[in-house]
Amino acid sequence: MHVLSMRWDKIPDMMKSQLVLGIESSCDETGIGLVDTQRGLLAHRVFSQIDLHAAYGGVVPELASRDHVRRMVPLIRETMAAGGHALKDLDVVGYTTGPGLAGALLVGASVAEALALALNIPAMPIHHLEGHLLSPMLSVQPPVFPFVALLVSGGHTQLMRVGGVGDYVLLGESVDDAAGEAFDKTAKLLGLPYPGGPILSKLAGQGVAGRFKLPRPMKNSGDLMFSFSGLKTAVLTATKKPDFSEAQIPDLAAEFQEAVVDVLCAKARTALTQTGLSQLVVAGGVGANARLRERLRREIGKRGGHVFFPELEYCSDNGAMIAFACAMRVRAGKFRSGENGVFAIRPRWPLSELS
Ligand code: KG4
Ligand code: ZN
């Protein structure tokens, strides 16, 4: 009891350099990051479970949890060694508490809390999307607050106004499927293997957009809401036409990608106009999409704005962004711990609840 009460009273010193370990296990990647609050990212390692889930055509939650158990400790050891530190040097452990798969989140949460308890240091629950949102700040040329963030992951499509660490105002989001989810579901119905998004976008590079005509859902809705589920249905309808052949899949993929990118670009431009801001930060797995990057760079650049993308290795899930978000909170004096030694995961957790 004594150890517990000591640890929960502890708050990392924002004025001194602090060594932060970040743990990510919300879905199908085990990610570990090591960040020094003064020196930045020291090392990170990711183990992707793609091969494990490929046979099932999607993530199997129970298998994901078990694999996190297998990978996590060796990956922590590897990251610590790569960063040139021992566990005893750590000052804080940050871990993804949600949103994500409950079982997978529990693995990271228990390892993080156990490690913090053993080392008598504080642990901080981190919101997965906050990790994505701040990940472009790991770049050599980072954005500065305030900016508009376009979060495009497998589970979320959101536009946020980011005023600072913990100052997130939701401007708009998808009413149904997320952009990444639309990529994945469309890939599946086109018979492409898991993970669908990147494979579909690769195929789109070999096709020509415009040969098929797909809708641009909610592009002119006048607000910042999105809808992507109808697009997948429109793709399915196109494949059911009697004259459709497999040779046309790249063209259909190209048109699908163009439709998603059209809508994302239009809404991102509107968000900048509405907020009067000039910087757009793109985060989440779909931020790796080459066509989205090209179009946003061109269109936002044309109006005198700047677009910031995380490096590709920080686009998909990773531990560096969790360690970094934790470090940013420590530096901003916004440390939060669980309550009195009790930790809880939050599989559903709106980002706008953060402060
Ligand atoms: O952020 P992330 O790694 O995980 C979540 O937090 O959801 O995003 C994964 C999503 C998946 O839906 C994946 O298909 C999509 O990002 N994705 C892509 C590309 N690379 C990953 N979608 C389109 N084009 C890509 N190149
Ligand atoms: Zn993610």
Short mmCIF file of C-alpha atoms and ligand atoms in Angstrom, two decimals:
data_model
loop_
_atom_site.label_atom_id
_atom_site.label_comp_id
_atom_site.label_asym_id
_atom_site.label_seq_id
_atom_site.Cartn_x
_atom_site.Cartn_y
_atom_site.Cartn_z
CA MET A 1 0.00 0.00 0.00
CA HIS A 2 2.85 2.29 0.87
CA VAL A 3 4.44 1.89 -2.56
CA LEU A 4 1.11 2.54 -4.27
CA SER A 5 0.34 5.73 -2.39
CA MET A 6 3.87 7.03 -3.00
CA ARG A 7 3.62 6.38 -6.70
CA TRP A 8 0.22 7.96 -7.24
CA ASP A 9 1.33 11.12 -5.52
CA LYS A 10 4.25 11.43 -7.90
CA ILE A 11 4.06 13.93 -10.73
CA PRO A 12 6.88 14.10 -13.27
CA ASP A 13 8.91 17.28 -13.07
CA MET A 14 8.09 19.34 -16.18
CA MET A 15 11.19 21.47 -15.72
CA LYS A 16 13.66 18.57 -15.81
CA SER A 17 14.47 16.16 -18.60
CA GLN A 18 12.27 13.08 -18.21
CA LEU A 19 12.67 9.69 -19.85
CA VAL A 20 9.31 8.43 -21.14
CA LEU A 21 8.43 4.94 -22.33
CA GLY A 22 5.36 4.72 -24.60
CA ILE A 23 3.32 1.55 -25.08
CA GLU A 24 0.80 1.06 -27.91
CA SER A 25 -1.41 -2.05 -28.19
CA SER A 26 -4.83 -0.80 -29.29
CA CYS A 27 -5.20 -2.99 -32.37
CA ASP A 28 -2.85 -5.14 -34.44
CA GLU A 29 0.51 -3.46 -33.85
CA THR A 30 2.66 -3.72 -30.74
CA GLY A 31 4.53 -0.44 -30.56
CA ILE A 32 7.12 0.79 -28.06
CA GLY A 33 8.72 4.24 -28.05
CA LEU A 34 11.36 5.93 -25.90
CA VAL A 35 11.32 9.73 -25.70
CA ASP A 36 13.39 12.16 -23.68
CA THR A 37 11.32 15.29 -22.95
CA GLN A 38 14.30 17.49 -23.84
CA ARG A 39 16.12 15.46 -26.51
CA GLY A 40 13.11 14.00 -28.36
CA LEU A 41 12.64 10.48 -29.73
CA LEU A 42 15.51 8.14 -28.84
CA ALA A 43 14.22 4.85 -30.27
CA HIS A 44 11.08 3.00 -31.22
CA ARG A 45 10.09 -0.48 -32.37
CA VAL A 46 6.90 -1.80 -33.97
CA PHE A 47 5.80 -5.38 -34.42
CA SER A 48 2.98 -5.69 -36.94
CA GLN A 49 0.56 -8.61 -36.69
CA ILE A 50 -0.42 -8.41 -40.38
CA ASP A 51 0.80 -11.95 -41.16
CA LEU A 52 -1.10 -13.33 -38.17
CA HIS A 53 -4.47 -11.89 -39.25
CA ALA A 54 -4.07 -12.18 -43.02
CA ALA A 55 -5.46 -15.71 -43.11
CA TYR A 56 -8.73 -14.45 -41.58
CA GLY A 57 -9.14 -11.38 -43.81
CA GLY A 58 -9.20 -9.00 -40.84
CA VAL A 59 -8.11 -8.50 -37.24
CA VAL A 60 -9.14 -11.31 -34.86
CA PRO A 61 -9.26 -9.58 -31.45
CA GLU A 62 -8.38 -12.62 -29.32
CA LEU A 63 -5.35 -13.45 -31.48
CA ALA A 64 -4.30 -9.79 -31.33
CA SER A 65 -4.33 -9.79 -27.50
CA ARG A 66 -2.34 -13.00 -27.29
CA ASP A 67 0.28 -11.75 -29.69
CA HIS A 68 0.66 -8.48 -27.76
CA VAL A 69 1.41 -10.63 -24.70
CA ARG A 70 4.09 -12.48 -26.65
CA ARG A 71 5.77 -9.44 -28.21
CA MET A 72 5.58 -6.72 -25.64
CA VAL A 73 8.35 -7.47 -23.16
CA PRO A 74 11.00 -8.41 -25.79
CA LEU A 75 10.07 -5.25 -27.72
CA ILE A 76 10.45 -3.08 -24.60
CA ARG A 77 13.90 -4.62 -23.99
CA GLU A 78 14.89 -4.00 -27.62
CA THR A 79 13.72 -0.38 -27.57
CA MET A 80 15.48 0.39 -24.28
CA ALA A 81 18.73 -1.09 -25.62
CA ALA A 82 18.40 0.83 -28.92
CA GLY A 83 17.85 4.07 -26.97
CA GLY A 84 20.92 3.36 -24.79
CA HIS A 85 19.02 3.19 -21.50
CA ALA A 86 18.10 0.70 -18.79
CA LEU A 87 14.60 0.36 -17.32
CA LYS A 88 15.77 1.96 -14.07
CA ASP A 89 16.43 5.21 -16.00
CA LEU A 90 12.71 5.65 -16.82
CA ASP A 91 10.74 8.50 -15.25
CA VAL A 92 7.25 7.92 -16.73
CA VAL A 93 5.37 5.20 -18.63
CA GLY A 94 2.64 6.32 -21.08
CA TYR A 95 0.26 3.76 -22.56
CA THR A 96 -2.71 3.72 -24.92
CA THR A 97 -5.88 3.43 -22.85
CA GLY A 98 -8.30 3.72 -25.79
CA PRO A 99 -10.01 3.77 -28.15
CA GLY A 100 -9.31 0.28 -29.43
CA LEU A 101 -9.88 -3.43 -28.84
CA ALA A 102 -10.54 -4.09 -25.15
CA GLY A 103 -8.37 -7.21 -24.81
CA ALA A 104 -5.49 -5.68 -26.75
CA LEU A 105 -5.63 -2.47 -24.71
CA LEU A 106 -5.58 -4.46 -21.47
CA VAL A 107 -2.23 -6.04 -22.38
CA GLY A 108 -0.50 -2.66 -22.80
CA ALA A 109 -2.26 -1.20 -19.76
CA SER A 110 -1.25 -4.07 -17.46
CA VAL A 111 2.36 -4.13 -18.64
CA ALA A 112 2.65 -0.35 -18.30
CA GLU A 113 1.07 -0.19 -14.86
CA ALA A 114 3.07 -3.19 -13.60
CA LEU A 115 6.31 -1.67 -14.89
CA ALA A 116 5.51 1.69 -13.33
CA LEU A 117 4.66 0.02 -10.03
CA ALA A 118 7.88 -2.01 -10.04
CA LEU A 119 9.98 1.08 -10.82
CA ASN A 120 7.95 3.31 -8.49
CA ILE A 121 7.31 5.85 -11.23
CA PRO A 122 4.02 7.28 -12.53
CA ALA A 123 2.08 5.89 -15.47
CA MET A 124 -0.11 8.01 -17.75
CA PRO A 125 -3.09 6.83 -19.81
CA ILE A 126 -2.82 8.22 -23.35
CA HIS A 127 -5.58 8.64 -25.93
CA HIS A 128 -4.63 6.78 -29.12
CA LEU A 129 -5.88 9.59 -31.37
CA GLU A 130 -3.95 12.19 -29.41
CA GLY A 131 -0.88 10.12 -30.29
CA HIS A 132 -1.79 10.27 -33.99
CA LEU A 133 -2.70 13.95 -33.77
CA LEU A 134 0.65 15.00 -32.30
CA SER A 135 2.76 12.58 -34.40
CA PRO A 136 3.54 15.17 -37.16
CA MET A 137 5.39 17.08 -34.42
CA LEU A 138 7.99 14.28 -34.47
CA SER A 139 9.05 15.56 -37.91
CA VAL A 140 12.12 17.68 -38.57
CA GLN A 141 9.86 20.59 -39.54
CA PRO A 142 6.94 20.32 -37.13
CA PRO A 143 3.75 22.43 -37.22
CA VAL A 144 3.09 24.96 -34.46
CA PHE A 145 -0.17 25.37 -32.52
CA PRO A 146 -2.88 26.20 -33.49
CA PHE A 147 -3.64 24.00 -36.49
CA VAL A 148 -6.42 21.98 -38.10
CA ALA A 149 -5.96 18.21 -37.88
CA LEU A 150 -7.45 15.74 -40.31
CA LEU A 151 -7.48 12.39 -38.51
CA VAL A 152 -7.94 9.58 -40.99
CA SER A 153 -7.49 6.14 -39.48
CA GLY A 154 -9.19 2.75 -39.64
CA GLY A 155 -11.68 3.75 -36.95
CA HIS A 156 -11.98 7.53 -37.26
CA THR A 157 -12.39 10.34 -39.78
CA GLN A 158 -12.38 13.63 -37.93
CA LEU A 159 -11.47 17.26 -38.40
CA MET A 160 -10.27 18.92 -35.23
CA ARG A 161 -9.08 22.37 -34.24
CA VAL A 162 -5.96 21.84 -32.17
CA GLY A 163 -5.12 24.83 -29.99
CA GLY A 164 -2.46 23.10 -27.87
CA VAL A 165 -1.89 19.91 -25.92
CA GLY A 166 -5.33 18.81 -24.68
CA ASP A 167 -7.15 21.62 -26.52
CA TYR A 168 -9.08 19.70 -29.17
CA VAL A 169 -12.33 20.95 -30.69
CA LEU A 170 -14.21 18.58 -32.97
CA LEU A 171 -15.18 20.35 -36.21
CA GLY A 172 -16.70 17.40 -38.05
CA GLU A 173 -16.54 13.62 -38.41
CA SER A 174 -17.91 10.67 -40.34
CA VAL A 175 -21.52 9.74 -39.70
CA ASP A 176 -20.78 6.12 -40.67
CA ASP A 177 -17.62 4.36 -41.93
CA ALA A 178 -14.19 5.90 -41.37
CA ALA A 179 -12.06 6.57 -44.47
CA GLY A 180 -9.67 3.70 -43.64
CA GLU A 181 -12.59 1.40 -42.95
CA ALA A 182 -14.06 2.29 -46.37
CA PHE A 183 -10.70 1.45 -47.99
CA ASP A 184 -10.55 -1.87 -46.11
CA LYS A 185 -14.17 -2.90 -46.80
CA THR A 186 -13.95 -1.92 -50.47
CA ALA A 187 -10.70 -3.87 -50.84
CA LYS A 188 -12.37 -6.91 -49.31
CA LEU A 189 -15.32 -6.80 -51.70
CA LEU A 190 -12.89 -6.47 -54.61
CA GLY A 191 -11.28 -9.68 -53.40
CA LEU A 192 -8.03 -8.05 -52.27
CA PRO A 193 -6.12 -9.51 -49.30
CA TYR A 194 -5.83 -7.94 -45.84
CA PRO A 195 -4.71 -5.24 -45.08
CA GLY A 196 -6.93 -3.81 -47.78
CA GLY A 197 -6.22 -0.07 -47.63
CA PRO A 198 -2.59 0.03 -48.76
CA ILE A 199 -3.15 -2.77 -51.31
CA LEU A 200 -6.17 -1.01 -52.81
CA SER A 201 -4.24 2.25 -53.08
CA LYS A 202 -1.33 0.46 -54.79
CA LEU A 203 -3.74 -1.01 -57.32
CA ALA A 204 -5.33 2.41 -57.82
CA GLY A 205 -1.92 3.60 -59.01
CA GLN A 206 -2.23 1.21 -61.96
CA GLY A 207 -5.73 2.40 -62.94
CA VAL A 208 -7.35 5.55 -64.28
CA ALA A 209 -9.88 7.50 -62.23
CA GLY A 210 -12.92 8.71 -64.18
CA ARG A 211 -13.53 5.56 -66.24
CA PHE A 212 -16.06 4.64 -63.56
CA LYS A 213 -18.26 7.30 -61.97
CA LEU A 214 -18.63 7.07 -58.21
CA PRO A 215 -20.40 9.59 -55.93
CA ARG A 216 -18.57 12.13 -53.71
CA PRO A 217 -20.73 11.65 -50.58
CA MET A 218 -21.51 14.84 -48.63
CA LYS A 219 -18.88 16.80 -50.55
CA ASN A 220 -21.23 19.75 -50.88
CA SER A 221 -23.14 19.30 -47.62
CA GLY A 222 -21.96 22.71 -46.42
CA ASP A 223 -20.65 21.27 -43.14
CA LEU A 224 -17.63 19.25 -42.10
CA MET A 225 -19.34 15.88 -41.81
CA PHE A 226 -18.34 12.84 -43.88
CA SER A 227 -20.06 9.67 -45.04
CA PHE A 228 -18.20 6.82 -46.71
CA SER A 229 -20.43 3.76 -46.40
CA GLY A 230 -22.41 4.54 -49.60
CA LEU A 231 -19.20 4.59 -51.60
CA LYS A 232 -18.47 0.98 -50.81
CA THR A 233 -22.03 0.06 -51.89
CA ALA A 234 -21.53 2.01 -55.15
CA VAL A 235 -18.36 -0.03 -55.79
CA LEU A 236 -20.27 -3.25 -55.15
CA THR A 237 -22.99 -2.18 -57.60
CA ALA A 238 -20.35 -1.45 -60.28
CA THR A 239 -18.85 -4.93 -59.89
CA LYS A 240 -22.29 -6.53 -60.31
CA LYS A 241 -22.81 -5.10 -63.83
CA PRO A 242 -22.76 -7.90 -66.46
CA ASP A 243 -19.94 -6.29 -68.47
CA PHE A 244 -17.63 -5.85 -65.44
CA SER A 245 -14.37 -7.77 -65.67
CA GLU A 246 -11.44 -8.28 -63.29
CA ALA A 247 -9.22 -6.28 -65.63
CA GLN A 248 -11.23 -3.18 -64.64
CA ILE A 249 -10.45 -3.47 -60.92
CA PRO A 250 -7.51 -1.00 -61.04
CA ASP A 251 -9.76 1.63 -62.72
CA LEU A 252 -12.48 1.08 -60.14
CA ALA A 253 -9.91 1.26 -57.33
CA ALA A 254 -8.53 4.52 -58.80
CA GLU A 255 -12.00 6.07 -58.97
CA PHE A 256 -12.78 4.94 -55.41
CA GLN A 257 -9.54 6.46 -54.12
CA GLU A 258 -10.18 9.68 -56.04
CA ALA A 259 -13.69 9.95 -54.56
CA VAL A 260 -12.38 9.59 -50.98
CA VAL A 261 -9.51 12.00 -51.64
CA ASP A 262 -11.86 14.55 -53.30
CA VAL A 263 -14.10 14.65 -50.24
CA LEU A 264 -11.20 14.75 -47.74
CA CYS A 265 -9.53 17.62 -49.64
CA ALA A 266 -12.75 19.64 -49.97
CA LYS A 267 -13.59 19.33 -46.27
CA ALA A 268 -10.02 20.07 -45.18
CA ARG A 269 -10.07 23.30 -47.25
CA THR A 270 -13.41 24.29 -45.71
CA ALA A 271 -12.08 23.59 -42.20
CA LEU A 272 -9.12 25.92 -42.81
CA THR A 273 -11.45 28.63 -44.14
CA GLN A 274 -13.88 28.27 -41.23
CA THR A 275 -11.19 28.41 -38.55
CA GLY A 276 -9.06 31.03 -40.32
CA LEU A 277 -5.99 28.81 -39.81
CA SER A 278 -3.32 28.06 -42.41
CA GLN A 279 -1.73 24.82 -41.16
CA LEU A 280 -3.24 21.41 -41.82
CA VAL A 281 -1.88 18.36 -40.04
CA VAL A 282 -2.80 14.96 -41.46
CA ALA A 283 -2.61 11.99 -39.11
CA GLY A 284 -3.62 8.31 -39.01
CA GLY A 285 -3.03 5.36 -41.32
CA VAL A 286 -4.78 6.85 -44.39
CA GLY A 287 -2.29 9.74 -44.10
CA ALA A 288 0.15 7.33 -45.77
CA ASN A 289 -1.93 7.45 -48.97
CA ALA A 290 0.26 8.94 -51.72
CA ARG A 291 -2.62 10.42 -53.73
CA LEU A 292 -4.06 12.14 -50.64
CA ARG A 293 -0.61 13.59 -49.86
CA GLU A 294 -0.13 14.86 -53.41
CA ARG A 295 -3.58 16.47 -53.69
CA LEU A 296 -3.50 18.10 -50.25
CA ARG A 297 0.01 19.50 -50.80
CA ARG A 298 -1.08 21.01 -54.10
CA GLU A 299 -4.47 22.36 -53.02
CA ILE A 300 -3.51 23.69 -49.60
CA GLY A 301 -0.25 25.08 -51.02
CA LYS A 302 -2.18 26.94 -53.71
CA ARG A 303 -4.09 28.88 -51.07
CA GLY A 304 -0.93 29.75 -49.15
CA GLY A 305 -1.38 27.11 -46.46
CA HIS A 306 0.97 24.38 -45.24
CA VAL A 307 0.30 20.66 -44.91
CA PHE A 308 2.19 18.51 -42.43
CA PHE A 309 2.30 14.73 -42.64
CA PRO A 310 3.89 12.40 -40.11
CA GLU A 311 6.86 10.44 -41.47
CA LEU A 312 5.49 7.21 -42.96
CA GLU A 313 6.78 5.14 -40.03
CA TYR A 314 4.66 7.25 -37.62
CA CYS A 315 1.50 7.16 -39.78
CA SER A 316 0.27 3.74 -38.80
CA ASP A 317 0.09 2.66 -35.18
CA ASN A 318 3.37 2.94 -33.28
CA GLY A 319 4.73 3.50 -29.78
CA ALA A 320 6.79 6.59 -30.66
CA MET A 321 3.63 8.70 -30.97
CA ILE A 322 2.34 7.46 -27.59
CA ALA A 323 5.66 8.19 -25.84
CA PHE A 324 5.74 11.56 -27.59
CA ALA A 325 2.15 12.50 -26.60
CA CYS A 326 2.99 11.50 -23.03
CA ALA A 327 6.17 13.63 -23.13
CA MET A 328 4.22 16.61 -24.53
CA ARG A 329 1.75 16.30 -21.64
CA VAL A 330 4.57 16.11 -19.09
CA ARG A 331 6.21 19.19 -20.63
CA ALA A 332 2.91 21.09 -20.71
CA GLY A 333 2.25 20.28 -17.04
CA LYS A 334 -0.78 18.22 -18.11
CA PHE A 335 0.10 14.96 -16.44
CA ARG A 336 -2.85 12.69 -15.60
CA SER A 337 -2.67 9.32 -13.88
CA GLY A 338 -5.29 6.69 -13.26
CA GLU A 339 -7.20 7.10 -10.02
CA ASN A 340 -5.64 5.81 -6.81
CA GLY A 341 -3.86 2.89 -8.32
CA VAL A 342 -6.88 1.77 -10.33
CA PHE A 343 -6.47 1.74 -14.07
CA ALA A 344 -9.21 1.34 -16.64
CA ILE A 345 -9.12 0.94 -20.38
CA ARG A 346 -11.51 2.97 -22.55
CA PRO A 347 -12.32 1.06 -25.77
CA ARG A 348 -14.63 3.98 -26.71
CA TRP A 349 -13.27 7.39 -25.80
CA PRO A 350 -14.11 10.65 -27.65
CA LEU A 351 -10.99 12.77 -28.14
CA SER A 352 -12.94 15.95 -27.37
CA GLU A 353 -13.28 14.75 -23.73
CA LEU A 354 -9.56 15.41 -23.22
CA SER A 355 -8.28 18.57 -21.58
O1 KG4 B 1 -4.05 4.69 -37.85
P1 KG4 B 1 -4.06 3.27 -38.26
O2 KG4 B 1 -2.76 2.54 -38.40
O3 KG4 B 1 -4.92 2.41 -37.27
C1 KG4 B 1 -6.06 2.89 -36.65
O4 KG4 B 1 -5.90 3.57 -35.60
O5 KG4 B 1 -7.15 2.65 -37.21
O6 KG4 B 1 -4.87 3.22 -39.63
C2 KG4 B 1 -5.10 2.03 -40.30
C3 KG4 B 1 -5.95 2.34 -41.50
C4 KG4 B 1 -6.45 1.08 -42.18
O7 KG4 B 1 -7.82 1.22 -42.45
C5 KG4 B 1 -5.63 1.02 -43.46
O8 KG4 B 1 -6.27 0.38 -44.50
C6 KG4 B 1 -5.44 2.50 -43.75
O9 KG4 B 1 -5.20 3.07 -42.50
N1 KG4 B 1 -4.30 2.74 -44.67
C7 KG4 B 1 -4.42 3.25 -45.90
C8 KG4 B 1 -3.12 3.32 -46.45
N2 KG4 B 1 -2.25 2.83 -45.52
C9 KG4 B 1 -2.99 2.50 -44.43
N3 KG4 B 1 -5.50 3.67 -46.57
C10 KG4 B 1 -5.31 4.16 -47.82
N4 KG4 B 1 -4.10 4.24 -48.42
C11 KG4 B 1 -2.98 3.83 -47.78
N5 KG4 B 1 -1.79 3.92 -48.37
ZN ZN B 2 -4.26 4.34 -35.09
#
